[in-house]
């Protein structure tokens, strides 16, 4: 290998970086895309190539990659008070302000917030809260956690156990006591002749049967994303949350909305639970909460869980849990600014304004003979590739169709993510009409090219 090749950014990335969630055959063939900076919704690589990032980084960079207000908010906080914890009865003033703001914008009349550094940690924290609560309330066997197949809740040992993806078997997960119910994807999971209402009812019955089989007093909580994100952008079937909410309520099982993707505007409402008209008992937030400018996650407890947990920890004088950087003041300053941009400075308005055009773009691509379904909510969408539209038969796995599509997009200066046989779109909230057109035209081109090869 010539020297310049051996010293390339791609080779240097390979030499010392252990990749996560990265298709290694693609890397071997194409090299890592090493990025230097961004401009609005675009990112730029070490060779000066520009890509429209139709995935907002990883769902989170909703204000784009060079927002001056967010950088200024971080800088001002770094200058004033660059770091502190939230242990031992001490806490930064900025953390106090963010909690007030979080409860103000949350779909709860009141509640309490606990901070983490990520969505995974927030889900872990919530599970520990439910376990502690169950013991304090004299129901120590209430430990099982219910989620859905294809649900994504993170990668720590507990949140990976909640995640309903086959790859976690590689780790010998899930841990015992983590149960995965049917994914509420009517197009894929509905039976021949079954109406959407019947499908929803079947899933509610499955939940009822599961609770009967396991015993309500062995179940700590039910976690669900309003729209499944990393499972392939799967909106729930009609009436799904109303149906399962009823069953859970009857058995006193809390419903936790994992709003790590949906929260803060992605669906066109501030919360995905609002988009589907249900009120959860608690919310897990992260990703867009800081517009991706600082790692941060949060558990937002609604009034009932906040009161019960307050009482539970009162007995033992403290909640023995927390991360060194929980409630980091710089993260809190960035989150305050990000929430302000979303709620007051037009980002959520722009999601709503762009949604009809986004839906129309998806609908047009759905005409393609190898696109089985397009689906989405607000500014999150997916296209599902199929070999045969009528029978919904997927392409053979070894064709790696969605990877091919994503790579064909990369070649055209568009970043979008392959997920199973689907391709995901979740552009930044700052997108313009012209950038939306660029996104769909490049994607359409890439689809034509790939389906010519494999279709
Ligand atoms: C990304 C994600 C998580 C995990 O968040 P991390 O910050 O990657 O740990 C949890 N839940 C959902 C719904 C997510 O999309």
Short mmCIF file of C-alpha atoms and ligand atoms in Angstrom, two decimals:
data_model
loop_
_atom_site.label_atom_id
_atom_site.label_comp_id
_atom_site.label_asym_id
_atom_site.label_seq_id
_atom_site.Cartn_x
_atom_site.Cartn_y
_atom_site.Cartn_z
CA UNK A 1 0.00 0.00 0.00
CA UNK A 2 1.48 3.39 -0.92
CA UNK A 3 2.24 5.64 2.00
CA UNK A 4 -0.56 8.10 1.34
CA UNK A 5 -3.04 5.22 1.34
CA UNK A 6 -1.67 3.73 4.57
CA UNK A 7 -1.88 7.15 6.17
CA UNK A 8 -5.33 7.87 4.81
CA UNK A 9 -8.06 8.83 7.25
CA UNK A 10 -9.85 5.62 6.30
CA UNK A 11 -6.84 3.44 7.18
CA UNK A 12 -6.22 5.38 10.39
CA UNK A 13 -9.86 4.90 11.39
CA UNK A 14 -9.52 1.15 10.84
CA UNK A 15 -6.24 0.92 12.73
CA UNK A 16 -7.44 2.10 16.12
CA UNK A 17 -11.22 2.39 16.18
CA UNK A 18 -13.43 -0.53 17.17
CA UNK A 19 -16.62 -0.02 15.20
CA UNK A 20 -20.11 -0.33 16.66
CA UNK A 21 -23.29 -0.87 14.62
CA UNK A 22 -21.21 -0.78 11.43
CA UNK A 23 -21.49 -3.17 8.49
CA UNK A 24 -17.88 -4.39 8.25
CA UNK A 25 -18.10 -5.71 4.65
CA UNK A 26 -19.23 -2.22 3.57
CA UNK A 27 -16.31 -0.63 5.43
CA UNK A 28 -13.84 -3.05 3.88
CA UNK A 29 -15.13 -2.26 0.44
CA UNK A 30 -15.73 1.47 0.76
CA UNK A 31 -13.77 2.75 3.76
CA UNK A 32 -15.09 4.77 6.67
CA UNK A 33 -16.56 8.17 5.86
CA UNK A 34 -14.49 10.49 8.06
CA UNK A 35 -16.18 13.82 8.62
CA UNK A 36 -14.75 17.19 9.53
CA UNK A 37 -17.71 19.51 10.00
CA UNK A 38 -21.23 20.35 8.96
CA UNK A 39 -23.22 23.15 7.36
CA UNK A 40 -26.93 23.24 8.14
CA UNK A 41 -28.25 19.73 7.38
CA UNK A 42 -25.07 18.79 5.43
CA UNK A 43 -21.90 17.11 6.68
CA UNK A 44 -18.53 17.33 4.93
CA UNK A 45 -15.87 14.62 4.78
CA UNK A 46 -12.07 14.80 4.79
CA UNK A 47 -12.08 14.85 0.98
CA UNK A 48 -14.40 17.85 0.90
CA UNK A 49 -17.45 15.82 -0.20
CA UNK A 50 -20.77 17.15 1.06
CA UNK A 51 -23.64 14.91 2.12
CA UNK A 52 -27.19 15.87 2.96
CA UNK A 53 -27.70 13.95 6.21
CA UNK A 54 -31.26 12.67 5.93
CA UNK A 55 -30.85 10.96 9.31
CA UNK A 56 -29.96 14.05 11.39
CA UNK A 57 -26.79 12.27 12.53
CA UNK A 58 -28.54 9.63 14.62
CA UNK A 59 -32.02 11.19 14.80
CA UNK A 60 -30.69 13.88 17.10
CA UNK A 61 -29.06 16.80 15.21
CA UNK A 62 -32.42 18.41 14.60
CA UNK A 63 -31.04 21.97 14.43
CA UNK A 64 -28.37 21.01 11.90
CA UNK A 65 -24.62 20.91 12.34
CA UNK A 66 -23.60 24.53 12.80
CA UNK A 67 -26.26 26.20 14.92
CA UNK A 68 -24.61 29.24 16.51
CA UNK A 69 -27.13 29.56 19.36
CA UNK A 70 -26.42 26.09 20.70
CA UNK A 71 -22.66 26.55 20.57
CA UNK A 72 -23.03 29.95 22.28
CA UNK A 73 -25.21 28.47 25.03
CA UNK A 74 -22.53 25.83 25.70
CA UNK A 75 -19.72 28.41 25.60
CA UNK A 76 -21.51 30.75 28.02
CA UNK A 77 -22.08 27.90 30.48
CA UNK A 78 -18.47 26.67 30.10
CA UNK A 79 -17.27 30.18 30.89
CA UNK A 80 -19.51 30.58 33.92
CA UNK A 81 -19.58 27.06 35.52
CA UNK A 82 -18.16 24.27 33.34
CA UNK A 83 -19.22 21.20 35.25
CA UNK A 84 -20.84 19.86 38.36
CA UNK A 85 -22.70 16.81 39.62
CA UNK A 86 -26.15 16.46 41.14
CA UNK A 87 -25.28 14.32 44.20
CA UNK A 88 -25.22 15.01 47.96
CA UNK A 89 -27.76 17.81 47.90
CA UNK A 90 -25.87 19.98 45.44
CA UNK A 91 -26.89 20.89 41.90
CA UNK A 92 -26.13 23.62 39.36
CA UNK A 93 -28.67 26.43 38.95
CA UNK A 94 -28.87 25.59 35.23
CA UNK A 95 -29.98 22.06 36.16
CA UNK A 96 -32.78 23.50 38.30
CA UNK A 97 -33.89 25.65 35.39
CA UNK A 98 -33.89 22.75 32.93
CA UNK A 99 -36.04 20.59 35.22
CA UNK A 100 -38.58 23.39 35.48
CA UNK A 101 -38.60 23.69 31.70
CA UNK A 102 -38.86 19.91 31.17
CA UNK A 103 -41.94 19.68 33.40
CA UNK A 104 -43.41 22.77 31.75
CA UNK A 105 -43.19 21.15 28.29
CA UNK A 106 -43.94 17.56 29.41
CA UNK A 107 -47.51 16.28 28.94
CA UNK A 108 -47.89 16.05 32.74
CA UNK A 109 -49.59 18.50 35.12
CA UNK A 110 -46.55 18.02 37.36
CA UNK A 111 -43.71 15.57 37.80
CA UNK A 112 -39.98 15.13 38.39
CA UNK A 113 -36.92 14.72 36.20
CA UNK A 114 -33.79 12.59 36.62
CA UNK A 115 -30.82 13.06 34.25
CA UNK A 116 -28.52 10.56 32.57
CA UNK A 117 -25.96 10.76 29.76
CA UNK A 118 -27.89 8.68 27.25
CA UNK A 119 -31.18 7.06 26.35
CA UNK A 120 -29.92 3.61 27.36
CA UNK A 121 -29.05 4.87 30.82
CA UNK A 122 -32.41 6.57 31.13
CA UNK A 123 -34.18 3.27 30.39
CA UNK A 124 -31.89 1.48 32.87
CA UNK A 125 -32.64 4.12 35.46
CA UNK A 126 -36.39 3.79 34.91
CA UNK A 127 -36.20 0.01 35.36
CA UNK A 128 -34.25 0.43 38.60
CA UNK A 129 -36.84 2.97 39.77
CA UNK A 130 -39.65 0.48 39.09
CA UNK A 131 -37.78 -2.31 40.87
CA UNK A 132 -37.11 -0.12 43.90
CA UNK A 133 -40.74 1.03 43.90
CA UNK A 134 -42.09 -2.51 43.76
CA UNK A 135 -40.00 -3.58 46.76
CA UNK A 136 -40.94 -0.48 48.73
CA UNK A 137 -44.62 -1.12 48.06
CA UNK A 138 -44.40 -4.71 49.30
CA UNK A 139 -44.49 -6.32 45.83
CA UNK A 140 -40.86 -7.43 45.42
CA UNK A 141 -41.77 -9.92 42.65
CA UNK A 142 -42.89 -7.12 40.34
CA UNK A 143 -39.68 -7.25 38.27
CA UNK A 144 -40.52 -8.39 34.76
CA UNK A 145 -40.34 -5.84 31.97
CA UNK A 146 -42.59 -6.00 28.92
CA UNK A 147 -41.54 -4.51 25.57
CA UNK A 148 -42.18 -5.36 21.90
CA UNK A 149 -40.23 -7.23 19.24
CA UNK A 150 -38.36 -4.70 17.08
CA UNK A 151 -38.53 -2.15 19.89
CA UNK A 152 -35.23 -0.35 20.48
CA UNK A 153 -34.39 0.83 23.98
CA UNK A 154 -30.60 0.93 24.00
CA UNK A 155 -27.50 -1.17 24.49
CA UNK A 156 -26.63 -1.46 28.20
CA UNK A 157 -27.31 -4.93 29.65
CA UNK A 158 -30.80 -3.96 30.83
CA UNK A 159 -31.82 -1.70 27.92
CA UNK A 160 -30.45 -4.27 25.41
CA UNK A 161 -32.60 -6.87 27.17
CA UNK A 162 -35.56 -4.56 26.56
CA UNK A 163 -34.59 -4.14 22.89
CA UNK A 164 -36.41 -6.72 20.78
CA UNK A 165 -33.74 -7.34 18.15
CA UNK A 166 -32.26 -10.75 17.21
CA UNK A 167 -28.65 -9.47 17.41
CA UNK A 168 -28.82 -9.34 21.21
CA UNK A 169 -28.70 -13.15 21.21
CA UNK A 170 -25.00 -12.68 20.32
CA UNK A 171 -24.56 -11.47 23.90
CA UNK A 172 -26.73 -14.17 25.45
CA UNK A 173 -29.42 -11.54 26.03
CA UNK A 174 -32.13 -10.82 27.00
CA UNK A 175 -31.62 -11.33 30.72
CA UNK A 176 -34.36 -13.42 32.34
CA UNK A 177 -37.60 -11.55 32.96
CA UNK A 178 -37.56 -9.36 29.82
CA UNK A 179 -40.50 -10.34 27.61
CA UNK A 180 -41.12 -9.18 24.03
CA UNK A 181 -44.63 -8.97 22.63
CA UNK A 182 -45.77 -8.68 19.02
CA UNK A 183 -44.64 -5.64 17.03
CA UNK A 184 -47.72 -3.51 16.18
CA UNK A 185 -46.88 -3.39 12.46
CA UNK A 186 -50.13 -4.18 10.68
CA UNK A 187 -48.62 -4.36 7.16
CA UNK A 188 -46.10 -7.05 8.19
CA UNK A 189 -47.77 -8.76 11.16
CA UNK A 190 -51.43 -8.62 10.18
CA UNK A 191 -52.91 -11.98 9.18
CA UNK A 192 -54.69 -12.60 5.86
CA UNK A 193 -58.21 -11.24 6.12
CA UNK A 194 -57.57 -9.57 9.48
CA UNK A 195 -58.69 -5.93 9.68
CA UNK A 196 -56.49 -3.35 11.37
CA UNK A 197 -58.97 -3.11 14.26
CA UNK A 198 -58.90 -6.89 14.69
CA UNK A 199 -55.11 -6.82 14.60
CA UNK A 200 -55.00 -4.19 17.36
CA UNK A 201 -57.47 -6.24 19.39
CA UNK A 202 -55.34 -9.37 18.93
CA UNK A 203 -52.33 -7.50 20.36
CA UNK A 204 -54.35 -6.27 23.35
CA UNK A 205 -55.51 -9.86 23.94
CA UNK A 206 -51.92 -11.08 23.70
CA UNK A 207 -50.98 -8.58 26.41
CA UNK A 208 -53.94 -9.65 28.56
CA UNK A 209 -52.95 -13.33 28.11
CA UNK A 210 -49.30 -12.59 28.91
CA UNK A 211 -50.27 -10.82 32.13
CA UNK A 212 -52.58 -13.71 33.07
CA UNK A 213 -49.83 -16.26 32.37
CA UNK A 214 -47.00 -14.41 34.15
CA UNK A 215 -49.13 -12.91 36.93
CA UNK A 216 -49.72 -9.15 37.18
CA UNK A 217 -47.72 -9.11 40.41
CA UNK A 218 -44.57 -10.21 38.57
CA UNK A 219 -44.61 -7.32 36.07
CA UNK A 220 -42.92 -4.00 36.82
CA UNK A 221 -43.73 -2.06 33.68
CA UNK A 222 -44.45 -1.89 29.94
CA UNK A 223 -42.09 0.20 27.78
CA UNK A 224 -42.98 1.32 24.29
CA UNK A 225 -41.82 3.83 21.70
CA UNK A 226 -44.82 5.77 20.33
CA UNK A 227 -43.38 5.21 16.84
CA UNK A 228 -40.70 2.51 16.77
CA UNK A 229 -37.55 4.15 15.46
CA UNK A 230 -34.59 1.82 15.08
CA UNK A 231 -37.04 -1.04 14.48
CA UNK A 232 -37.67 0.58 11.09
CA UNK A 233 -39.98 3.58 11.73
CA UNK A 234 -43.11 1.66 12.62
CA UNK A 235 -46.15 3.66 13.67
CA UNK A 236 -48.58 1.72 15.88
CA UNK A 237 -51.70 0.19 14.40
CA UNK A 238 -54.89 2.21 14.75
CA UNK A 239 -56.05 2.42 18.37
CA UNK A 240 -53.07 0.42 19.66
CA UNK A 241 -52.10 2.62 22.61
CA UNK A 242 -55.70 3.07 23.74
CA UNK A 243 -56.17 -0.72 23.69
CA UNK A 244 -53.03 -1.62 25.63
CA UNK A 245 -53.38 1.34 28.01
CA UNK A 246 -56.72 -0.07 29.13
CA UNK A 247 -55.26 -3.52 29.84
CA UNK A 248 -52.24 -2.11 31.69
CA UNK A 249 -54.39 0.20 33.81
CA UNK A 250 -56.62 -2.67 34.87
CA UNK A 251 -53.57 -4.50 36.24
CA UNK A 252 -51.78 -1.48 37.72
CA UNK A 253 -48.83 -1.80 35.34
CA UNK A 254 -47.11 1.50 34.46
CA UNK A 255 -46.80 2.46 30.79
CA UNK A 256 -43.46 4.09 30.04
CA UNK A 257 -43.17 5.97 26.74
CA UNK A 258 -39.66 5.69 25.35
CA UNK A 259 -39.68 9.04 23.57
CA UNK A 260 -35.95 9.12 22.88
CA UNK A 261 -36.70 9.59 19.16
CA UNK A 262 -40.30 10.85 19.15
CA UNK A 263 -39.82 13.38 21.96
CA UNK A 264 -39.20 17.06 21.21
CA UNK A 265 -41.03 17.33 17.94
CA UNK A 266 -40.08 14.52 15.56
CA UNK A 267 -43.70 13.38 15.02
CA UNK A 268 -45.07 16.91 14.52
CA UNK A 269 -46.25 17.04 18.14
CA UNK A 270 -43.89 17.83 20.97
CA UNK A 271 -44.35 14.24 22.25
CA UNK A 272 -45.15 11.07 20.34
CA UNK A 273 -47.64 10.16 23.06
CA UNK A 274 -49.54 13.36 22.17
CA UNK A 275 -49.45 12.38 18.50
CA UNK A 276 -51.25 9.16 19.49
CA UNK A 277 -53.46 10.68 22.21
CA UNK A 278 -52.33 8.73 25.25
CA UNK A 279 -50.77 9.77 28.54
CA UNK A 280 -47.96 7.54 29.79
CA UNK A 281 -46.86 7.25 33.42
CA UNK A 282 -43.33 8.36 32.60
CA UNK A 283 -41.28 9.45 29.60
CA UNK A 284 -37.75 8.55 28.55
CA UNK A 285 -36.07 11.38 26.64
CA UNK A 286 -32.70 11.96 24.98
CA UNK A 287 -31.48 12.55 21.37
CA UNK A 288 -33.25 15.77 20.22
CA UNK A 289 -33.36 17.03 23.82
CA UNK A 290 -29.95 18.68 23.28
CA UNK A 291 -30.26 18.72 19.47
CA UNK A 292 -27.32 16.29 19.67
CA UNK A 293 -24.91 19.01 20.88
CA UNK A 294 -24.33 17.29 24.25
CA UNK A 295 -24.86 13.70 25.42
CA UNK A 296 -27.82 13.68 27.75
CA UNK A 297 -30.89 11.67 28.63
CA UNK A 298 -33.70 11.99 31.13
CA UNK A 299 -36.43 10.12 32.95
CA UNK A 300 -39.52 12.32 33.30
CA UNK A 301 -41.85 10.94 35.95
CA UNK A 302 -45.53 11.82 35.78
CA UNK A 303 -47.40 12.79 38.97
CA UNK A 304 -48.34 9.29 40.18
CA UNK A 305 -44.90 7.72 39.78
CA UNK A 306 -43.19 10.86 41.11
CA UNK A 307 -45.27 10.76 44.31
CA UNK A 308 -44.85 7.02 44.81
CA UNK A 309 -41.10 7.13 44.20
CA UNK A 310 -40.73 10.10 46.53
CA UNK A 311 -42.46 8.07 49.25
CA UNK A 312 -40.41 4.95 48.45
CA UNK A 313 -37.02 6.68 48.69
CA UNK A 314 -38.08 8.63 51.81
CA UNK A 315 -38.04 5.33 53.68
CA UNK A 316 -34.39 4.72 52.83
CA UNK A 317 -33.32 8.38 52.96
CA UNK A 318 -31.92 8.47 49.43
CA UNK A 319 -32.21 7.15 45.88
CA UNK A 320 -28.89 5.29 45.63
CA UNK A 321 -28.35 5.91 41.91
CA UNK A 322 -26.85 8.59 39.67
CA UNK A 323 -24.15 9.22 37.10
CA UNK A 324 -21.15 11.47 37.68
CA UNK A 325 -22.36 13.74 34.90
CA UNK A 326 -26.12 13.52 35.68
CA UNK A 327 -27.54 17.01 35.17
CA UNK A 328 -24.26 18.36 33.76
CA UNK A 329 -24.71 22.15 33.62
CA UNK A 330 -23.36 22.46 30.08
CA UNK A 331 -25.77 19.76 28.88
CA UNK A 332 -28.58 21.54 30.73
CA UNK A 333 -27.68 24.89 29.13
CA UNK A 334 -27.63 23.28 25.69
CA UNK A 335 -30.94 21.48 26.35
CA UNK A 336 -32.59 24.73 27.49
CA UNK A 337 -31.51 26.34 24.22
CA UNK A 338 -32.53 23.33 22.11
CA UNK A 339 -35.99 23.20 23.69
CA UNK A 340 -36.37 26.93 23.12
CA UNK A 341 -35.45 26.50 19.44
CA UNK A 342 -37.91 23.63 19.05
CA UNK A 343 -40.83 25.16 20.95
CA UNK A 344 -40.43 28.92 20.42
CA UNK A 345 -38.04 29.48 17.52
CA UNK A 346 -39.83 27.64 14.76
CA UNK A 347 -38.30 24.14 14.64
CA UNK A 348 -41.52 22.33 15.59
CA UNK A 349 -43.46 24.65 13.27
CA UNK A 350 -41.13 23.67 10.45
CA UNK A 351 -41.66 19.95 11.14
CA UNK A 352 -45.39 20.57 10.77
CA UNK A 353 -44.93 22.70 7.66
CA UNK A 354 -42.68 20.10 5.99
CA UNK A 355 -44.77 17.03 6.87
CA UNK A 356 -47.23 17.18 3.91
CA UNK A 357 -44.34 17.49 1.44
CA UNK A 358 -42.49 14.66 3.22
CA UNK A 359 -45.57 12.43 3.09
CA UNK A 360 -46.10 13.26 -0.59
CA UNK A 361 -42.47 12.37 -1.34
CA UNK A 362 -42.83 9.02 0.42
CA UNK A 363 -46.14 8.32 -1.33
CA UNK A 364 -44.50 8.94 -4.69
CA UNK A 365 -41.69 6.48 -3.93
CA UNK A 366 -44.32 3.94 -2.82
CA UNK A 367 -45.32 3.69 -6.50
CA UNK A 368 -42.05 1.91 -7.21
CA UNK A 369 -42.55 -1.78 -7.98
CA UNK A 370 -39.94 -2.81 -5.41
CA UNK A 371 -41.18 -0.63 -2.57
CA UNK A 372 -43.66 -2.66 -0.53
CA UNK A 373 -44.62 -0.03 1.98
CA UNK A 374 -43.79 3.53 2.93
CA UNK A 375 -44.73 4.67 6.40
CA UNK A 376 -44.02 7.37 8.91
CA UNK A 377 -45.20 10.16 11.15
CA UNK A 378 -44.18 13.80 11.08
CA UNK A 379 -40.59 13.99 9.89
CA UNK A 380 -39.70 10.33 10.31
CA UNK A 381 -40.29 7.84 7.54
CA UNK A 382 -39.17 4.57 6.01
CA UNK A 383 -39.41 2.73 2.72
CA UNK A 384 -39.52 -1.04 2.79
CA UNK A 385 -37.92 -2.79 -0.18
CA UNK A 386 -39.56 -6.00 -1.39
CA UNK A 387 -38.81 -8.40 -4.19
CA UNK A 388 -42.52 -8.96 -4.78
CA UNK A 389 -45.00 -6.28 -3.84
CA UNK A 390 -48.12 -8.44 -3.94
CA UNK A 391 -46.78 -11.18 -1.64
CA UNK A 392 -44.56 -8.75 0.39
CA UNK A 393 -41.67 -11.17 -0.19
CA UNK A 394 -38.39 -9.60 0.93
CA UNK A 395 -35.22 -9.73 -1.13
CA UNK A 396 -32.81 -12.53 -0.20
CA UNK A 397 -30.76 -11.32 2.77
CA UNK A 398 -27.43 -11.91 1.02
CA UNK A 399 -28.30 -9.24 -1.55
CA UNK A 400 -28.05 -6.63 1.25
CA UNK A 401 -30.55 -4.48 -0.58
CA UNK A 402 -30.92 -1.72 1.98
CA UNK A 403 -27.13 -1.45 2.36
CA UNK A 404 -26.88 -1.14 -1.43
CA UNK A 405 -29.48 1.61 -1.41
CA UNK A 406 -27.72 3.45 1.41
CA UNK A 407 -24.38 3.14 -0.42
CA UNK A 408 -25.91 4.34 -3.69
CA UNK A 409 -27.25 7.32 -1.72
CA UNK A 410 -23.81 8.01 -0.22
CA UNK A 411 -22.37 8.03 -3.76
CA UNK A 412 -24.92 10.72 -4.62
CA UNK A 413 -24.19 12.87 -1.57
CA UNK A 414 -27.08 11.70 0.59
CA UNK A 415 -26.83 9.91 3.92
CA UNK A 416 -29.67 7.62 4.85
CA UNK A 417 -29.69 4.53 6.94
CA UNK A 418 -30.40 0.92 6.02
CA UNK A 419 -32.49 -0.97 8.58
CA UNK A 420 -33.39 -4.54 7.78
CA UNK A 421 -34.79 -4.16 4.26
CA UNK A 422 -35.94 -0.64 4.90
CA UNK A 423 -34.30 2.72 4.43
CA UNK A 424 -34.92 5.37 7.06
CA UNK A 425 -35.41 9.10 6.60
CA UNK A 426 -35.43 11.48 9.56
CA UNK A 427 -33.98 14.79 8.36
CA UNK A 428 -33.15 17.76 10.61
CA UNK A 429 -36.06 20.02 11.56
CA UNK A 430 -34.33 22.98 9.84
CA UNK A 431 -34.67 21.44 6.37
CA UNK A 432 -35.86 23.74 3.57
CA UNK A 433 -38.28 22.78 0.79
CA UNK A 434 -35.39 22.74 -1.70
CA UNK A 435 -33.33 20.44 0.54
CA UNK A 436 -36.32 18.13 0.90
CA UNK A 437 -36.55 17.96 -2.90
CA UNK A 438 -32.83 17.23 -3.12
CA UNK A 439 -33.27 14.40 -0.59
CA UNK A 440 -36.10 12.72 -2.51
CA UNK A 441 -34.52 13.18 -5.92
CA UNK A 442 -31.22 11.63 -4.82
CA UNK A 443 -33.01 8.80 -3.06
CA UNK A 444 -35.20 8.12 -6.09
CA UNK A 445 -32.11 8.00 -8.31
CA UNK A 446 -30.39 5.59 -5.92
CA UNK A 447 -33.47 3.34 -5.79
CA UNK A 448 -33.65 3.19 -9.58
CA UNK A 449 -29.99 2.26 -9.79
CA UNK A 450 -30.17 -0.48 -7.15
CA UNK A 451 -33.45 -2.00 -8.33
CA UNK A 452 -32.01 -2.14 -11.87
CA UNK A 453 -29.24 -4.34 -10.42
CA UNK A 454 -31.32 -6.60 -8.17
CA UNK A 455 -34.97 -6.16 -9.18
C1 LIG B 1 -31.38 5.80 20.63
C2 LIG B 1 -32.43 5.22 21.48
C3 LIG B 1 -32.16 4.77 22.79
C4 LIG B 1 -30.77 4.70 23.33
O1 LIG B 1 -30.18 5.93 23.46
P1 LIG B 1 -28.58 6.01 23.56
O2 LIG B 1 -28.35 7.46 23.83
O3 LIG B 1 -28.03 5.55 22.26
O4 LIG B 1 -28.17 5.15 24.69
C5 LIG B 1 -33.23 4.36 23.56
N1 LIG B 1 -34.48 4.36 23.10
C6 LIG B 1 -34.78 4.76 21.85
C7 LIG B 1 -36.20 4.78 21.40
C8 LIG B 1 -33.75 5.18 20.99
O5 LIG B 1 -34.04 5.55 19.75
#
